PDB file of C-alpha atoms in Angstrom:
ATOM      1  CA  UNK H   6     128.282 176.858 106.546  1.00 59.00           C
ATOM      2  CA  UNK H   7     130.893 173.935 106.674  1.00 51.00           C
ATOM      3  CA  UNK H   8     129.177 173.026 110.098  1.00 56.00           C
ATOM      4  CA  UNK H   9     125.823 172.813 107.985  1.00 58.00           C
ATOM      5  CA  UNK H  10     127.374 170.673 105.179  1.00 55.00           C
ATOM      6  CA  UNK H  11     129.143 168.310 107.595  1.00 53.00           C
ATOM      7  CA  UNK H  12     125.880 167.965 109.624  1.00 64.00           C
ATOM      8  CA  UNK H  13     123.776 167.350 106.479  1.00 69.00           C
ATOM      9  CA  UNK H  14     126.522 164.687 105.438  1.00 62.00           C
ATOM     10  CA  UNK H  15     126.303 163.057 108.889  1.00 65.00           C
ATOM     11  CA  UNK H  16     122.408 163.022 108.756  1.00 72.00           C
ATOM     12  CA  UNK H  17     122.580 161.466 105.188  1.00 72.00           C
ATOM     13  CA  UNK H  18     125.166 158.807 106.427  1.00 70.00           C
ATOM     14  CA  UNK H  19     123.306 158.190 109.497  1.00 68.00           C
ATOM     15  CA  UNK H  20     119.893 157.759 107.440  1.00 74.00           C
ATOM     16  CA  UNK H  21     121.743 155.417 105.020  1.00 75.00           C
ATOM     17  CA  UNK H  22     123.083 153.236 107.865  1.00 69.00           C
ATOM     18  CA  UNK H  23     119.505 153.187 109.338  1.00 73.00           C
ATOM     19  CA  UNK H  24     118.117 152.030 106.156  1.00 74.00           C
ATOM     20  CA  UNK H  25     120.843 149.344 105.679  1.00 75.00           C
ATOM     21  CA  UNK H  26     120.068 148.259 109.297  1.00 75.00           C
ATOM     22  CA  UNK H  27     116.212 148.135 108.520  1.00 78.00           C
ATOM     23  CA  UNK H  28     117.068 146.373 105.184  1.00 80.00           C
ATOM     24  CA  UNK H  29     119.168 143.773 107.290  1.00 82.00           C
ATOM     25  CA  UNK H  30     116.459 143.370 109.874  1.00 83.00           C
ATOM     26  CA  UNK H  31     113.688 142.764 106.944  1.00 88.00           C
ATOM     27  CA  UNK H  32     116.072 140.380 105.328  1.00 88.00           C
ATOM     28  CA  UNK H  33     116.575 138.398 108.634  1.00 90.00           C
ATOM     29  CA  UNK H  34     112.860 138.499 109.350  1.00 89.00           C
ATOM     30  CA  UNK H  35     112.162 137.085 106.011  1.00 91.00           C
ATOM     31  CA  UNK H  36     114.720 134.226 106.371  1.00 92.00           C
ATOM     32  CA  UNK H  37     113.150 133.379 109.629  1.00 94.00           C
ATOM     33  CA  UNK H  38     109.750 133.514 108.304  1.00 95.00           C
ATOM     34  CA  UNK H  39     110.762 131.161 105.623  1.00 96.00           C
ATOM     35  CA  UNK H  40     112.345 128.913 107.850  1.00 96.00           C
ATOM     36  CA  UNK H  41     109.303 128.905 110.231  1.00 96.00           C
ATOM     37  CA  UNK H  42     106.927 128.269 106.994  1.00 97.00           C
ATOM     38  CA  UNK H  43     109.318 125.297 105.978  1.00 97.00           C
ATOM     39  CA  UNK H  44     109.249 123.828 109.629  1.00 97.00           C
ATOM     40  CA  UNK H  45     105.426 124.243 109.700  1.00 97.00           C
ATOM     41  CA  UNK H  46     105.123 122.337 106.497  1.00 98.00           C
ATOM     42  CA  UNK H  47     107.417 119.613 107.583  1.00 98.00           C
ATOM     43  CA  UNK H  48     105.629 119.114 110.766  1.00 98.00           C
ATOM     44  CA  UNK H  49     102.262 118.933 108.900  1.00 98.00           C
ATOM     45  CA  UNK H  50     103.761 116.409 106.541  1.00 97.00           C
ATOM     46  CA  UNK H  51     104.976 114.460 109.410  1.00 98.00           C
ATOM     47  CA  UNK H  52     101.617 114.591 110.970  1.00 98.00           C
ATOM     48  CA  UNK H  53      99.932 113.236 107.857  1.00 98.00           C
ATOM     49  CA  UNK H  54     102.558 110.469 107.648  1.00 98.00           C
ATOM     50  CA  UNK H  55     101.841 109.577 111.429  1.00 98.00           C
ATOM     51  CA  UNK H  56      98.044 109.514 110.690  1.00 97.00           C
ATOM     52  CA  UNK H  57      98.532 107.103 107.620  1.00 98.00           C
ATOM     53  CA  UNK H  58     100.827 104.704 109.546  1.00 98.00           C
ATOM     54  CA  UNK H  59      98.411 104.754 112.528  1.00 98.00           C
ATOM     55  CA  UNK H  60      95.623 103.802 110.069  1.00 98.00           C
ATOM     56  CA  UNK H  61      97.863 101.086 108.394  1.00 98.00           C
ATOM     57  CA  UNK H  62      98.661  99.876 111.897  1.00 98.00           C
ATOM     58  CA  UNK H  63      94.906  99.614 112.775  1.00 98.00           C
ATOM     59  CA  UNK H  64      93.979  97.862 109.606  1.00 98.00           C
ATOM     60  CA  UNK H  65      96.846  95.127 110.093  1.00 98.00           C
ATOM     61  CA  UNK H  66      95.729  94.667 113.806  1.00 98.00           C
ATOM     62  CA  UNK H  67      92.117  94.089 112.466  1.00 98.00           C
ATOM     63  CA  UNK H  68      93.413  91.725 109.700  1.00 98.00           C
ATOM     64  CA  UNK H  69      95.528  89.967 112.320  1.00 98.00           C
ATOM     65  CA  UNK H  70      92.568  89.409 114.726  1.00 97.00           C
ATOM     66  CA  UNK H  71      90.436  88.088 111.738  1.00 98.00           C
ATOM     67  CA  UNK H  72      93.124  85.633 110.707  1.00 98.00           C
ATOM     68  CA  UNK H  73      93.618  84.254 114.232  1.00 98.00           C
ATOM     69  CA  UNK H  74      89.707  83.759 114.439  1.00 97.00           C
ATOM     70  CA  UNK H  75      89.868  81.805 111.059  1.00 98.00           C
ATOM     71  CA  UNK H  76      92.971  79.865 112.191  1.00 97.00           C
ATOM     72  CA  UNK H  77      91.041  78.673 115.215  1.00 98.00           C
ATOM     73  CA  UNK H  78      87.965  77.693 113.319  1.00 97.00           C
ATOM     74  CA  UNK H  79      90.404  75.719 110.806  1.00 97.00           C
ATOM     75  CA  UNK H  80      92.094  74.093 113.552  1.00 96.00           C
ATOM     76  CA  UNK H  81      88.976  73.005 115.199  1.00 96.00           C
ATOM     77  CA  UNK H  82      87.624  71.659 111.820  1.00 95.00           C
ATOM     78  CA  UNK H  83      90.859  69.684 111.320  1.00 93.00           C
ATOM     79  CA  UNK H  84      90.748  68.405 114.849  1.00 92.00           C
ATOM     80  CA  UNK H  85      87.144  67.262 114.288  1.00 91.00           C
ATOM     81  CA  UNK H  86      88.109  65.660 110.917  1.00 91.00           C
ATOM     82  CA  UNK H  87      91.030  63.739 112.567  1.00 89.00           C
ATOM     83  CA  UNK H  88      88.897  62.491 115.434  1.00 89.00           C
ATOM     84  CA  UNK H  89      86.246  61.241 113.045  1.00 88.00           C
ATOM     85  CA  UNK H  90      88.542  59.414 110.719  1.00 85.00           C
ATOM     86  CA  UNK H  91      89.819  56.047 111.583  1.00 79.00           C
ATOM     87  CA  UNK H  92      93.288  56.711 110.007  1.00 77.00           C
ATOM     88  CA  UNK H  93      94.062  58.898 112.987  1.00 70.00           C
ATOM     89  CA  UNK H  94      92.624  56.749 115.725  1.00 69.00           C
ATOM     90  CA  UNK H  95      95.100  55.298 118.028  1.00 64.00           C
ATOM     91  CA  UNK H  96      95.239  51.374 117.888  1.00 57.00           C
ATOM     92  CA  UNK H  97      96.726  49.062 120.427  1.00 54.00           C
ATOM     93  CA  UNK H  98      98.547  46.434 117.897  1.00 54.00           C
ATOM     94  CA  UNK H  99      99.794  44.308 120.743  1.00 53.00           C
ATOM     95  CA  UNK H 100      96.215  43.641 122.035  1.00 51.00           C
ATOM     96  CA  UNK H 101      95.108  42.664 118.597  1.00 51.00           C
ATOM     97  CA  UNK H 102      97.814  40.121 118.098  1.00 50.00           C
ATOM     98  CA  UNK H 103      97.117  38.308 121.167  1.00 46.00           C
TER      99      UNK H 103
END
């Protein structure tokens, strides 16, 4: 009879330890799942940030090309004005004095 009681207590202790181990494993799995979810969300946020930055870089490149083109047109316009104006014409003052 004592053997039966000890065996029963041993089984309950073993069952309690198994339940505690399972609870610990479940808690560890929950922590891992939360960490994975956090990392996935962080990766997604970084992907969106990268997409936004890439779009901004494309917009800046486009604006830069537009400004370069406008600068070339303005440069040519100024050059044409200067060549048409007598103020910017080179004069040889020595030959006029002689």
